[in-house]
Every structure is written in C-alpha cells, then in structure tokens.
XYZ file of C-alpha atoms in Angstrom:
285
model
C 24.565 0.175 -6.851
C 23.146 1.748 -3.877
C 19.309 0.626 -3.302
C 18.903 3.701 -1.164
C 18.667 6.310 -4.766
C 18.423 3.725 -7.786
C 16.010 1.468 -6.192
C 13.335 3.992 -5.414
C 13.724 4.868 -9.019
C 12.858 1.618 -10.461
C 10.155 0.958 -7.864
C 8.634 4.420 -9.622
C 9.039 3.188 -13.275
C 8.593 -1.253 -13.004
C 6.623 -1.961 -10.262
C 2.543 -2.751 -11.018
C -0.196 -0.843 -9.648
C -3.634 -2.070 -8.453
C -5.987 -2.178 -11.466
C -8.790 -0.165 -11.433
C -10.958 1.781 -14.731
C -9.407 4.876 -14.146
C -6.237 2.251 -15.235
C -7.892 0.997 -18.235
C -8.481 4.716 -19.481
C -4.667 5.614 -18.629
C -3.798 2.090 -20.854
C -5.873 3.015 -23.926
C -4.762 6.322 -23.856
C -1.127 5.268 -23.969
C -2.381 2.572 -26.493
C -3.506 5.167 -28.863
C -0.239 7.419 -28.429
C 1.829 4.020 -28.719
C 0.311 3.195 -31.807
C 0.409 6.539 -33.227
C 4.168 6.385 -33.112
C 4.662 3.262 -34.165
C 2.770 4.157 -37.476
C 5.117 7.483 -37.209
C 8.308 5.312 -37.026
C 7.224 2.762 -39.585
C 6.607 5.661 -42.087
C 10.030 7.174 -41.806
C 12.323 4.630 -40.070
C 11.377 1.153 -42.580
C 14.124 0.932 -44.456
C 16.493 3.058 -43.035
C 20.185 2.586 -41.948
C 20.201 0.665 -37.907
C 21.811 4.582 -36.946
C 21.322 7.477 -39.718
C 22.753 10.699 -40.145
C 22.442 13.545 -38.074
C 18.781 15.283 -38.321
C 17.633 18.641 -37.701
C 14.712 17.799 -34.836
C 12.196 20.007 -36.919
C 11.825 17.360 -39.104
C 10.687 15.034 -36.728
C 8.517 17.801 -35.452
C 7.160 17.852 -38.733
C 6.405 13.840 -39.053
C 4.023 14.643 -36.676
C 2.611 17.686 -37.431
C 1.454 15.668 -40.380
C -0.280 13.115 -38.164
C -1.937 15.974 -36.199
C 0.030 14.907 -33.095
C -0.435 18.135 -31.911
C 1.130 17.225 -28.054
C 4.154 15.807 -29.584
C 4.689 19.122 -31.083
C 4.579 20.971 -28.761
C 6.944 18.753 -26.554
C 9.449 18.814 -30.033
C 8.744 22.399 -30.069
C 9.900 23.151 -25.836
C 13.189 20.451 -26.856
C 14.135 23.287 -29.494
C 13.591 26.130 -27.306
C 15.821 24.562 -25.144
C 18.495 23.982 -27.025
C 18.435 20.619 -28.230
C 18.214 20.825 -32.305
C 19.339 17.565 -33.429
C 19.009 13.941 -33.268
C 20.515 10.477 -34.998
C 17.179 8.239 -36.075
C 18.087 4.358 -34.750
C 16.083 1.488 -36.761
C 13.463 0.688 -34.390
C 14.100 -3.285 -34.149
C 14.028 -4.356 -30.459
C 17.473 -3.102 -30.018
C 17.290 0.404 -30.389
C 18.121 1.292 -26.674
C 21.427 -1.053 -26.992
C 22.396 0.304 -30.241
C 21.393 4.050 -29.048
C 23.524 4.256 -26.061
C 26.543 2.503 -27.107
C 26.979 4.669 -30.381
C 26.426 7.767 -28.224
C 28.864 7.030 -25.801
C 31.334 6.376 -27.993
C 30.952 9.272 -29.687
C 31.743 11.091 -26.382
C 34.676 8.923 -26.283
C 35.877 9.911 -30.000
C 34.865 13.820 -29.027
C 36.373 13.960 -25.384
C 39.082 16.998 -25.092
C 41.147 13.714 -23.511
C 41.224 10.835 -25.496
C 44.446 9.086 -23.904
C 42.179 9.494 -20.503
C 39.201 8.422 -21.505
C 40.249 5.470 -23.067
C 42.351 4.446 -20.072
C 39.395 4.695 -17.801
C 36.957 3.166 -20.130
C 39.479 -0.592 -20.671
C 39.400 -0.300 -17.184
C 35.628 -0.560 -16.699
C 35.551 -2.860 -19.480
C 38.134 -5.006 -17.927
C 36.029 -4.801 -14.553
C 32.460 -5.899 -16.508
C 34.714 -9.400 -18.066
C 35.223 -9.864 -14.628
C 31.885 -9.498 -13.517
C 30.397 -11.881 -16.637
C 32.952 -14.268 -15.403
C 31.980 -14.148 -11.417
C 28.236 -14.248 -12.687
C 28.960 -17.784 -13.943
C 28.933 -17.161 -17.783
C 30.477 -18.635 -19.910
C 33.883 -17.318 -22.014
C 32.755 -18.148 -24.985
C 29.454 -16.060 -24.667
C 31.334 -13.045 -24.776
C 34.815 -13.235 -25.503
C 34.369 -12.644 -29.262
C 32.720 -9.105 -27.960
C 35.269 -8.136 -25.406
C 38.281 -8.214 -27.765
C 35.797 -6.442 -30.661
C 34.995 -3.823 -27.929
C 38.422 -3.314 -26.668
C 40.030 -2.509 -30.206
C 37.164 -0.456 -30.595
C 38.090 1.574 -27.653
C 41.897 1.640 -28.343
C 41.160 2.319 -32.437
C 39.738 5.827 -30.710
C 43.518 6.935 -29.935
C 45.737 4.140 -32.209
C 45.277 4.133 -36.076
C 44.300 0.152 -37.212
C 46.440 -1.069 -40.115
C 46.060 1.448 -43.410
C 43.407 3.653 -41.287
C 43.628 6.555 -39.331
C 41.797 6.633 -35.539
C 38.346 6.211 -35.314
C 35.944 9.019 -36.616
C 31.833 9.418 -36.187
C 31.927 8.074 -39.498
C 34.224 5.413 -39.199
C 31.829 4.546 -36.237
C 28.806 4.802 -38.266
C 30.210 2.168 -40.210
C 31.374 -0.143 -37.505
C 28.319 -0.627 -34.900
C 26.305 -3.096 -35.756
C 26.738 -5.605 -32.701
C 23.867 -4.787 -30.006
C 24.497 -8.671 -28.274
C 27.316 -8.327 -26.050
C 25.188 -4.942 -24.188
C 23.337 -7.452 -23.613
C 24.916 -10.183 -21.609
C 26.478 -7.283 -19.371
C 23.051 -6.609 -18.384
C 22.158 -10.160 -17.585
C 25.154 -10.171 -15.608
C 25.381 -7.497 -13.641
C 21.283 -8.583 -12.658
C 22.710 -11.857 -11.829
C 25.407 -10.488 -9.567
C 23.163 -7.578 -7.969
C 19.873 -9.966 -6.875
C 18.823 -7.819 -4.142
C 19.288 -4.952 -5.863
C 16.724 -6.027 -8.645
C 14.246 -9.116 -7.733
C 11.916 -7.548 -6.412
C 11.295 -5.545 -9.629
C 11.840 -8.037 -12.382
C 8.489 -7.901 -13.941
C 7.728 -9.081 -17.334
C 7.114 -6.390 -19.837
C 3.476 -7.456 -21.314
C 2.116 -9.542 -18.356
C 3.621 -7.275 -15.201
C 3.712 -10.339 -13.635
C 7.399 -11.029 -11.149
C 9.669 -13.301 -13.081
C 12.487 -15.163 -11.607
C 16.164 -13.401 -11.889
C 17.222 -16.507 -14.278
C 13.670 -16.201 -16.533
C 14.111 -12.274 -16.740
C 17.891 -12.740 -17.272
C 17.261 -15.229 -20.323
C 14.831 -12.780 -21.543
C 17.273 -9.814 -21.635
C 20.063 -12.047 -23.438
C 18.270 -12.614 -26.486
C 18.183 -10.217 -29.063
C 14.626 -8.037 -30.378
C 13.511 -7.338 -26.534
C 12.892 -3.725 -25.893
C 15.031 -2.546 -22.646
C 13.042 -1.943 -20.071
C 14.256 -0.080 -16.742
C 16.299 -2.394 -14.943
C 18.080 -3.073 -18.289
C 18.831 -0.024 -18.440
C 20.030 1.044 -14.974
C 22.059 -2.314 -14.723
C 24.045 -1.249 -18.109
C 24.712 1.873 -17.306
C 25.906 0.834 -13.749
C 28.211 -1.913 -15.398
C 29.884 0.653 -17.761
C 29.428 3.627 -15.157
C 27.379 5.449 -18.079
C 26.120 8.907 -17.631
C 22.566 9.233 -19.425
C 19.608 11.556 -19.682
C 16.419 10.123 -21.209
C 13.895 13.036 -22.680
C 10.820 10.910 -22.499
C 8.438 12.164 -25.202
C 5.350 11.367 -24.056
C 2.660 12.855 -25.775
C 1.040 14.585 -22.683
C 3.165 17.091 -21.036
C 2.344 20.770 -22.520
C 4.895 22.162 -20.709
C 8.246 20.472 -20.117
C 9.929 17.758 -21.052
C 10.460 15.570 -18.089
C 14.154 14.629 -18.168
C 15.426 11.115 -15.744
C 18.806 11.200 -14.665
C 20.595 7.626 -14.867
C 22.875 6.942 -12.058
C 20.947 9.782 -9.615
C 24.683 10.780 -8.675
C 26.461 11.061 -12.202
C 29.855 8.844 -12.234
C 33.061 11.462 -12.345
C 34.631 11.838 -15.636
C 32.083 11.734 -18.871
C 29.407 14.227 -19.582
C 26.254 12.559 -20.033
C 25.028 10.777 -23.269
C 21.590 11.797 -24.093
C 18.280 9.612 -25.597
C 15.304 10.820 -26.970
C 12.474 8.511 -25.754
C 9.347 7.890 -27.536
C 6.663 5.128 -26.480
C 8.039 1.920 -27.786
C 11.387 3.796 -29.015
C 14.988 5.501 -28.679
C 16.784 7.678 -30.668
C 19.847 9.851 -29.453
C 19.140 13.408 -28.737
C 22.101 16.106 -29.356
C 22.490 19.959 -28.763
C-alpha cells in the first residue's frame, strides 16, 4: 500500500476532529438521517434473505418517498439519471460490507468475458493473502477451513462440482453465507502494514486511538460494521476494485463517488456498493 495516495484518504474519512457546537449540530443531524434509515431498513430488510434478488432502485426510492426523505430522493433520483437502475438488498447485520463485496466480486468473476484468466489471477492473490495470515502470526486453523471453501469456490466458477454444472449468480446466491474469513484477512493485512494504519485505528463509537492488536481483535469478530481501514486493507489484500456511492442524505446534486485503491489494480472492472449511513447494499447498472 503506498501511504503517499491511500493514507491521505483515510486521514480524510477516520481521523477525529476538534469538538466544537458547530460539531454537535453536524452529529445530530447525521443522528437524525442515521436513524431515519435504520427505521427504513428495519421496515423492508427484517426478515429478508442475508443477499436478495435483484431490485429495480425505484423501489428503494420509493421506501423513502414514503418517509418524506425528500434528500434521499433526490440523490436515488440523480443514481437513475445516471445510469445505475438496480441494486441487491444485503440483511443489514454487522456484516453487510463483508457479505456485499465478496458476492459482488464474485459475480464479476462468474460474468468476466475470461473466466480461465480471472480465476488464475484471483488463486493467485488468494494464495498470496494465506501467506500473508501466516507471516502475520495467525494461526492455520483460524482460517484454513475458509481458504479451501474459498478456493473451490473460485475454481467451481470454471470446473463443474460433482452432479452440478459451474457456478451461476444463483448457484452463488445460494452458497455465500460465510462473512468470517473477510475478516481475518483484514486483521492481517493491518497487522502486517502497522505504519500504514496506526495512526488511524480509532474506535468506531469513542474516536478514541486503539492499539493495532485491540482494533485487530475488534475487526475479527463477527456483527462489527467495517469501517475505513477495514475496508481499504481488504480490498488491498484481494487487490479489489470498488466504488462506494455514499448516500448521504445531503447532497442535492451529485452523488459523491470514492474510488478504492486511488490507482485501480489492472485486470477487474470495479465492483460497486451503495452506501447508506449505517449500511451497504451493492449497486448495479
């Protein structure tokens, strides 16, 4: 990772600001929009599959028409003008970035004009990320189990499994599950990139610096809601493309889009996430 591009970004996104009141407005306003969409999300999402079928992205548009979220529609409505139409709901459990980015990607991997490629290049990451989890001092048996689950799932993209044929978006729908193994990589590759990250490892509710073990055992558990250096430090371990549309509720005008790597890795168009205080969901076009 160079700390030249990335780490300006997360010194943007994690590190704390002085506190002031012009703070404590900005915090209750983002309070009120936070809650607001986690009412929104608990109407539609509560007993819903952990990644549903593909959506027309008027219909979230209308969730919150009916709330008289007025901002959010018009930030749904400049998404459809731009051509993005659709998007797959994930069940909003703590793990919905995990489950999110690894179902998107490898649905680029199942949709990529070269399979035999793709999957070639992506073993070979994945061989280079055991490696890592093994330098990093963790232990086999952590994530073993999800290496050899992850690497048939890769292969299964290009090599029928016994009395099935290669692996489908709905034969994927029905396999991922599994958000644990994302992440150990993280914890890892924060482990093996220190001064890269400790100087913005700052725990999500008090802001206050944690240690790179504390913040690492945080990550490994499941339920936590990635935060940026999760997410940089996955997508740097896999060499991930992704574009986040964070929905904010206060741009009228645009949707501001943030580019993970800055200088996209060669080879995979980028997955893209629909962000929404407290949530992801995948975007599509």
């Amino acid at each position: 990772m160079s700390q030249s591009g990335n780490t300006a970004d997360i010194k943007q996104v994690a590190a704390p600001e002085e506190h002031s009141l012009k703070d404590d407005l900005k915090d209750l306003q983002f309070s009120e929009v936070y809650d607001l969409n986690q009412r929104t999300i608990e109407d539609t999402y509560a007993d819903g599959p952990l990644i549903q079928d593909v959506a027309p992205l008027s219909l979230l548009r209308s969730e919150y028409e009916a709330n008289d979220n007025h901002v959010f529609v018009k930030e749904i409505d400049w998404l459809i003008n731009n051509g993005y139409h659709d998007f797959r709901r994930v069940k909003g459990d703590g793990d919905c970035f995990y489950r999110a980015i690894g179902f998107a990607f490898f649905t680029r991997l199942i949709e990529n004009p070269d399979k035999d490629l793709a999957v070639v290049t992506t073993l070979s990451t994945l061989l280079a990320t055991a490696n890592l989890l093994e330098e990093s001092g963790i232990e086999k048996l952590v994530y073993e189990d999800f290496y050899a689950e992850m690497e048939a799932l890769i292969r299964w993209v290009v090599v029928p499994r016994e009395g099935k044929s290669i692996l489908t978006i709905d034969g994927l729908l029905e396999y991922f599950r599994d958000p644990e193994g994302s992440n150990v990589v993280v914890a890892s590759y924060i482990k093996a990139h220190v001064e890269d990250f400790e100087n913005f490892l700052f725990h999500p509710e008090t802001r206050e610096l944690m240690s790179v073990p504390d913040y690492c055992n945080r990550v490994m558990g499941l339920g936590k809601e990635a935060d940026h250096v999760e997410i940089m430090a996955l997508c740097d371990a896999f060499r991930w493309n992704v574009e986040v549309a964070y929905l904010g509720g206060h741009s009228k005008d645009a949707i501001n889009f943030v580019k993970i790597p800055d200088a996209p890795y060669p080879g995979f168009d980028p997955v893209c996430l629909l962000y929404r205080p407290g949530h992801y969901d995948i975007l599509l076009k």
